[in-house]
mmCIF file of N, CA, C and O in Angstrom:
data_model
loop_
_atom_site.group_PDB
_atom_site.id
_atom_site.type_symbol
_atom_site.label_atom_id
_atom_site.label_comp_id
_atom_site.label_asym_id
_atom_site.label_seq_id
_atom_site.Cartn_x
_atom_site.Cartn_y
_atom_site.Cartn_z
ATOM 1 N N UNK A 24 116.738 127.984 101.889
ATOM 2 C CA UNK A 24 117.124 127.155 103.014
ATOM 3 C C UNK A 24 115.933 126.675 103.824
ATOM 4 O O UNK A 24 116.121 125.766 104.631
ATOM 5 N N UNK A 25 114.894 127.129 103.702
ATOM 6 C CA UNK A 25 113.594 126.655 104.587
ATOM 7 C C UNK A 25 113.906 126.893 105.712
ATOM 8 O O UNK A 25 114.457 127.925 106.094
ATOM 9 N N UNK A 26 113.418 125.464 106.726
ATOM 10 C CA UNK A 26 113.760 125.767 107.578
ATOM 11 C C UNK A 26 114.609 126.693 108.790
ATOM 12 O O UNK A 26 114.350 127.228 109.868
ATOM 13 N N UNK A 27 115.800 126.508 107.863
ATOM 14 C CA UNK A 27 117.088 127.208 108.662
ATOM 15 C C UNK A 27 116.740 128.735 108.260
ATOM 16 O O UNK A 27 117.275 129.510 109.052
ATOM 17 N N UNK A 28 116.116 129.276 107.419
ATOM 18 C CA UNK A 28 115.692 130.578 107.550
ATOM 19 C C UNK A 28 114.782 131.057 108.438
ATOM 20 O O UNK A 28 114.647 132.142 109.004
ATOM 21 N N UNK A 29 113.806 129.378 108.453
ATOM 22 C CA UNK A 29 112.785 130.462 109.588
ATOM 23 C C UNK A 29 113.800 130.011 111.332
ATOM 24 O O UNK A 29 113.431 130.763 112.235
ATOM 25 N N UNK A 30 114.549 129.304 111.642
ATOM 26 C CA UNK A 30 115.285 129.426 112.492
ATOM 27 C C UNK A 30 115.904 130.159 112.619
ATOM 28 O O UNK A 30 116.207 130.259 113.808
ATOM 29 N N UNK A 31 116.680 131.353 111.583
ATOM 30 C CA UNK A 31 117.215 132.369 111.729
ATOM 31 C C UNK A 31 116.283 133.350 112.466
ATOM 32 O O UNK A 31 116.536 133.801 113.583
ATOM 33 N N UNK A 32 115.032 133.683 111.647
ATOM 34 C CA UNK A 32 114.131 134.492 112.199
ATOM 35 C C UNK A 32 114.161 134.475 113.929
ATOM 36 O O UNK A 32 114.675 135.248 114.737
ATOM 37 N N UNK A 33 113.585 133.573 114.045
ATOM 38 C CA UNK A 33 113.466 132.688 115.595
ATOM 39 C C UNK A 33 114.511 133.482 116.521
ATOM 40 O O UNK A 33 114.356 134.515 117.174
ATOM 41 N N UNK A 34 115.588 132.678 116.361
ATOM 42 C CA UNK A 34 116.974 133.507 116.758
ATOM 43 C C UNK A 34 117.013 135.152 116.911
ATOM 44 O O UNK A 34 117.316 135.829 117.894
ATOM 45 N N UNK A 35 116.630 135.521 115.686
ATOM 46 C CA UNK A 35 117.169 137.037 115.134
ATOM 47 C C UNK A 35 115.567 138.036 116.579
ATOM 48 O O UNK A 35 115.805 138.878 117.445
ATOM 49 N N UNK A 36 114.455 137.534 116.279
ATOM 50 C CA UNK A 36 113.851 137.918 117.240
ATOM 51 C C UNK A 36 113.832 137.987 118.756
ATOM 52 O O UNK A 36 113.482 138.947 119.442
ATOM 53 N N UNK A 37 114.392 136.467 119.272
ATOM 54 C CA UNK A 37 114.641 136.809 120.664
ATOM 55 C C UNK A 37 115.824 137.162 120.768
ATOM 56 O O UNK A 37 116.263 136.831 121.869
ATOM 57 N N UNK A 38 116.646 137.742 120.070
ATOM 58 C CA UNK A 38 118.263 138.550 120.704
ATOM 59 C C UNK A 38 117.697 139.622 120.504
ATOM 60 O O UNK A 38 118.205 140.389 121.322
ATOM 61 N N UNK A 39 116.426 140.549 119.508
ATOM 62 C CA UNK A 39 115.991 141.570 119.637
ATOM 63 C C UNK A 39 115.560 141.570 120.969
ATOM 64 O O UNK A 39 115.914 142.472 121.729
ATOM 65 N N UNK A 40 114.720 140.514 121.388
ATOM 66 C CA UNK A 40 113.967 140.801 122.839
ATOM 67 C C UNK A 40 115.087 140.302 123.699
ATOM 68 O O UNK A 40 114.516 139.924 124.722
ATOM 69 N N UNK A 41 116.172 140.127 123.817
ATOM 70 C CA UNK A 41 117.043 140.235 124.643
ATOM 71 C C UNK A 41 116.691 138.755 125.770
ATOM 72 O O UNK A 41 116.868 138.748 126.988
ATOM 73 N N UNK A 42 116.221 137.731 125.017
ATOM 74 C CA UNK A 42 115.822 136.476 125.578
ATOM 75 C C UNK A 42 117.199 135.767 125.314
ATOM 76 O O UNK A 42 117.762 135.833 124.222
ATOM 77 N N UNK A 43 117.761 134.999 126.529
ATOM 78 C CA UNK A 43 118.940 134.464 126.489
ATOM 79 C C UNK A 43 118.415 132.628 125.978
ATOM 80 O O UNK A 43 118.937 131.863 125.167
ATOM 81 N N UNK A 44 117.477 132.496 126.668
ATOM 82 C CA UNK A 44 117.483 130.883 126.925
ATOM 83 C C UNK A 44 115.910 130.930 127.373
ATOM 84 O O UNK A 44 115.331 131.621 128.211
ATOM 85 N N UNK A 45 115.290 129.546 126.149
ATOM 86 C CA UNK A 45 113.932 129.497 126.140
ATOM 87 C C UNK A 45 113.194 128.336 126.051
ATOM 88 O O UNK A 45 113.899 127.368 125.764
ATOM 89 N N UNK A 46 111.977 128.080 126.201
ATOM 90 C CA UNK A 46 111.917 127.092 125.904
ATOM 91 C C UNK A 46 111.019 127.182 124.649
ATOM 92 O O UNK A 46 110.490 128.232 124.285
ATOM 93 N N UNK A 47 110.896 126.043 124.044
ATOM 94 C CA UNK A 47 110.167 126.436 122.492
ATOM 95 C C UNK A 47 109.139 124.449 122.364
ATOM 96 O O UNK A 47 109.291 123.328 122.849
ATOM 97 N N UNK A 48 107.994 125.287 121.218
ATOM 98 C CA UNK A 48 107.439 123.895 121.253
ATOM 99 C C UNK A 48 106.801 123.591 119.342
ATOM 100 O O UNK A 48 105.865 124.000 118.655
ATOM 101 N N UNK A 49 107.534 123.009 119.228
ATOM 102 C CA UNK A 49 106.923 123.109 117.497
ATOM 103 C C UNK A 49 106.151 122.058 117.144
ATOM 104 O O UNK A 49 106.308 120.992 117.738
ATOM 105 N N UNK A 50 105.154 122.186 116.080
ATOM 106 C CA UNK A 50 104.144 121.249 116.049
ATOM 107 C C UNK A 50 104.193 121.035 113.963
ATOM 108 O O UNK A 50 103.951 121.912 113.134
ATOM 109 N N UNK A 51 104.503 119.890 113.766
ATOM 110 C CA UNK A 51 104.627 119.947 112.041
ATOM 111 C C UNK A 51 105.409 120.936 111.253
ATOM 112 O O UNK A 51 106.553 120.525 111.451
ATOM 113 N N UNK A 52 105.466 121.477 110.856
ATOM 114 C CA UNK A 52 105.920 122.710 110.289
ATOM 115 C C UNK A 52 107.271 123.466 111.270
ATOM 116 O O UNK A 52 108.436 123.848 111.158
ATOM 117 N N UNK A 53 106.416 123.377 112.029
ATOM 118 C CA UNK A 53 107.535 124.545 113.252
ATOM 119 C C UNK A 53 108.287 123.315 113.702
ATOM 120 O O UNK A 53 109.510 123.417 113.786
ATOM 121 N N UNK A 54 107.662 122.068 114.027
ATOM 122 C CA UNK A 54 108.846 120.950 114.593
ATOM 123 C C UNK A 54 110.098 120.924 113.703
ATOM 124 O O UNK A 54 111.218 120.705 114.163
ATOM 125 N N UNK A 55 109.852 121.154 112.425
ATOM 126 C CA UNK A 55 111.453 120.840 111.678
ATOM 127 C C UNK A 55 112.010 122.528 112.363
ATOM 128 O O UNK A 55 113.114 122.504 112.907
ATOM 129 N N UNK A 56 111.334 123.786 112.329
ATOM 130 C CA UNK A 56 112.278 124.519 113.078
ATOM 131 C C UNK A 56 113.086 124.047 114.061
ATOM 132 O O UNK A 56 114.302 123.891 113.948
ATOM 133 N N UNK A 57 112.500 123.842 114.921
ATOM 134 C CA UNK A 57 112.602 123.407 116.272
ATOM 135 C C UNK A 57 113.996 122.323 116.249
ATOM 136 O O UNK A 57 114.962 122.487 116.994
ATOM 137 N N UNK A 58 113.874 121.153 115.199
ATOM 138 C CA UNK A 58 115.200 120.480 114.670
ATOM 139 C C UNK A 58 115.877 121.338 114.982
ATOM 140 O O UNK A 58 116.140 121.613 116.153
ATOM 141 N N UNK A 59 116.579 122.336 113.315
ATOM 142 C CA UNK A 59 117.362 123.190 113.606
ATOM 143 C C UNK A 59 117.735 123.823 114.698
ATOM 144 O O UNK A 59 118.845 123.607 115.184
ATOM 145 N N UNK A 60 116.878 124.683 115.236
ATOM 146 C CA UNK A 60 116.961 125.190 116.625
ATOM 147 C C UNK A 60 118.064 124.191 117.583
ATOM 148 O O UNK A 60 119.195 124.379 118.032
ATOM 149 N N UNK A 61 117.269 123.261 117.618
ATOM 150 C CA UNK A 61 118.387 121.849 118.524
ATOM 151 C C UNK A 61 119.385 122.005 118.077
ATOM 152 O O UNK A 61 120.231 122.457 118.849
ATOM 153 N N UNK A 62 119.790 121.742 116.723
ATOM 154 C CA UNK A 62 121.272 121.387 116.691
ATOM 155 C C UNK A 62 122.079 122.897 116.405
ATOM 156 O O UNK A 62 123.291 123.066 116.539
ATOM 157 N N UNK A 63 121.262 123.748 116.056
ATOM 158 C CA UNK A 63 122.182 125.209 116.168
ATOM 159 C C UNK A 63 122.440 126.113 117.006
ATOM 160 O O UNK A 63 123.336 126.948 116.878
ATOM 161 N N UNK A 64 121.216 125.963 118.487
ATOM 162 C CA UNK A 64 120.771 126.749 119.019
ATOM 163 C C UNK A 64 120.774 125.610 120.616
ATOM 164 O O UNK A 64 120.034 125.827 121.575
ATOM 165 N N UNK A 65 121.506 124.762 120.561
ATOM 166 C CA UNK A 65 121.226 123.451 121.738
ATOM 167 C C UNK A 65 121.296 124.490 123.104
ATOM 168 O O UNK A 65 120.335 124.541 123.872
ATOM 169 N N UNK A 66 122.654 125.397 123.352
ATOM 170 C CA UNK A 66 123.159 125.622 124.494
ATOM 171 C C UNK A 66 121.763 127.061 125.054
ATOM 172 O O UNK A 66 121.746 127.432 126.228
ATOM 173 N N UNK A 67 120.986 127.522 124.242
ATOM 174 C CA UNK A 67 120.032 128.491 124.596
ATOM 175 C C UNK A 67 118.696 128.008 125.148
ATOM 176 O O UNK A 67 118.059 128.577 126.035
ATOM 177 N N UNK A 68 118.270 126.622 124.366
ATOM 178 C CA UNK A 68 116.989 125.617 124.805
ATOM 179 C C UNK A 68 117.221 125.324 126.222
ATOM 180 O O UNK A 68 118.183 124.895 126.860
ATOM 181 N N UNK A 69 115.645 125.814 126.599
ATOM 182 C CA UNK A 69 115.535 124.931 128.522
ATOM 183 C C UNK A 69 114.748 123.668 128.351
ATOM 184 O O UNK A 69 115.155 122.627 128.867
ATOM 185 N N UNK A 70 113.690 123.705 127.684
ATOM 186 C CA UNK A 70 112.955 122.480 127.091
ATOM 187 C C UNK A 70 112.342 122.714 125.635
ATOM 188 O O UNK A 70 112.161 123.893 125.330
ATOM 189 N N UNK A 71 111.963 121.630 124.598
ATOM 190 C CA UNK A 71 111.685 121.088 123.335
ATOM 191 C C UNK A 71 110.564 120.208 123.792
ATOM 192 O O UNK A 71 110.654 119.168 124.444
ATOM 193 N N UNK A 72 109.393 120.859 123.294
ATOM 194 C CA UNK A 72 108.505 119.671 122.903
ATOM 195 C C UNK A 72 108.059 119.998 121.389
ATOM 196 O O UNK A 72 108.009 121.078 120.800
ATOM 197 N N UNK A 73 107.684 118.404 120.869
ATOM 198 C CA UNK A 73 107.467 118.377 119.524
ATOM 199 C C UNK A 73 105.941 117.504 119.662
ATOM 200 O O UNK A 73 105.324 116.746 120.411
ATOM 201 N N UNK A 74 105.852 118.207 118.374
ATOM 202 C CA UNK A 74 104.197 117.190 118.185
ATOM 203 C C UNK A 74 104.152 117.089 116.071
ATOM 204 O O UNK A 74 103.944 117.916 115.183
ATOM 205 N N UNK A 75 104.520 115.394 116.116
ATOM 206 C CA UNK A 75 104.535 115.025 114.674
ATOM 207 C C UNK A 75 105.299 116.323 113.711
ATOM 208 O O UNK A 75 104.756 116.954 112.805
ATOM 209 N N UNK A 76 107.238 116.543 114.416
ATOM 210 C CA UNK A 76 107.722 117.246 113.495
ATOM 211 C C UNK A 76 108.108 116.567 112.459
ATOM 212 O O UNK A 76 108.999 117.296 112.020
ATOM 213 N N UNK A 77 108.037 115.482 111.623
ATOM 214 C CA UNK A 77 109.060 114.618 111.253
ATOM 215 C C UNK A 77 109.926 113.946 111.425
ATOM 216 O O UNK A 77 110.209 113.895 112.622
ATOM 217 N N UNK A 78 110.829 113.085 110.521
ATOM 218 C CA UNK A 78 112.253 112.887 110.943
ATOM 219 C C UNK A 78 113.098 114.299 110.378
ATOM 220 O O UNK A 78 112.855 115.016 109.407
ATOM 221 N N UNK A 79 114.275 114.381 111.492
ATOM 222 C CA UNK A 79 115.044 115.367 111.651
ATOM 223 C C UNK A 79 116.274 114.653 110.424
ATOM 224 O O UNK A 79 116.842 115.432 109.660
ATOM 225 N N UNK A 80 116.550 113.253 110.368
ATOM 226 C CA UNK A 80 117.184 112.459 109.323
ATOM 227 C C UNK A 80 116.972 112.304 108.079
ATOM 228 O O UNK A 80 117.956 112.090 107.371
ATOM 229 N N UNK A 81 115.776 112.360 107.526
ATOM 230 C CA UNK A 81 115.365 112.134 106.301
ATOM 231 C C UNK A 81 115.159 113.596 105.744
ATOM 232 O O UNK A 81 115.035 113.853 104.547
ATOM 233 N N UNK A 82 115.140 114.493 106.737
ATOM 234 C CA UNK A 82 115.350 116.196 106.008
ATOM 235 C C UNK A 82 116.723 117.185 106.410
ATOM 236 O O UNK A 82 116.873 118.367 106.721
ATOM 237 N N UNK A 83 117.795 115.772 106.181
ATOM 238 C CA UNK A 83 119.019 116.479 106.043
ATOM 239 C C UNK A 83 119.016 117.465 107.184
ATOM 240 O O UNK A 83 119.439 118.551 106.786
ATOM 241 N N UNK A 84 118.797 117.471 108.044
ATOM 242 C CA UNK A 84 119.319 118.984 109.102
ATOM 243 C C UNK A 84 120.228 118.559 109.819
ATOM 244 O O UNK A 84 120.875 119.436 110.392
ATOM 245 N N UNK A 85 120.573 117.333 110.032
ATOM 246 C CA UNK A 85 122.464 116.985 110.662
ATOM 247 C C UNK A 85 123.151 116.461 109.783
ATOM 248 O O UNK A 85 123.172 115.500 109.015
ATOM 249 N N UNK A 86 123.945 117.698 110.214
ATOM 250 C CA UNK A 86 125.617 117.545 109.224
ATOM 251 C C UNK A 86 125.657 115.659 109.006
ATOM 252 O O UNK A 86 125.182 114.723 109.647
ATOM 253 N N UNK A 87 126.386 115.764 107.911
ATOM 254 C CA UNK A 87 126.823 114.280 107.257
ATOM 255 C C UNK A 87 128.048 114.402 107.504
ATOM 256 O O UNK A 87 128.780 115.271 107.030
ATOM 257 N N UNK A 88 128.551 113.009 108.730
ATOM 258 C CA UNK A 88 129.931 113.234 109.505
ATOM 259 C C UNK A 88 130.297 111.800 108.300
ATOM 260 O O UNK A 88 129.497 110.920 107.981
ATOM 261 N N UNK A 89 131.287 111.905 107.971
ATOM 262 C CA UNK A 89 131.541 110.806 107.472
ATOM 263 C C UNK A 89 132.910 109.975 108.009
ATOM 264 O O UNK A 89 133.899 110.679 108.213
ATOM 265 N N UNK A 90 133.037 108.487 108.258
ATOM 266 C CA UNK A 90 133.301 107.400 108.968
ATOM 267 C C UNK A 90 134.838 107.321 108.440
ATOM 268 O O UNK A 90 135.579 106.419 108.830
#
């Protein structure tokens, strides 16, 4: 799963540290975390900054709603 594994991690560590709501900043690599994070993790984020994560569209990480 890539990404969404190391977003699990992410997750799985701050409920160890008992962190409710954070802010996070991903740069290439960590920006496609950081995607995920957004759309799995929206209601825990205080702020997102990104630096050249990609498109979040062209690497499939939002659901395909179809019309």
């Amino acid at each position: 799963r890539g990404a969404g594994d190391w977003a699990d991690d992410v997750i799985n560590l701050l409920d160890e540290l008992n962190v409710e709501r954070f802010h996070i900043v991903g740069s290439s690599l960590g920006g496609l975390v950081v995607w995920r994070l957004m759309r799995d993790q929206a209601a825990r984020l205080v702020t997102v900054t990104q630096a050249a994560p990609g498109s979040a569209m062209s690497l499939a990480v939002w659901p395909i709603r179809s019309l």
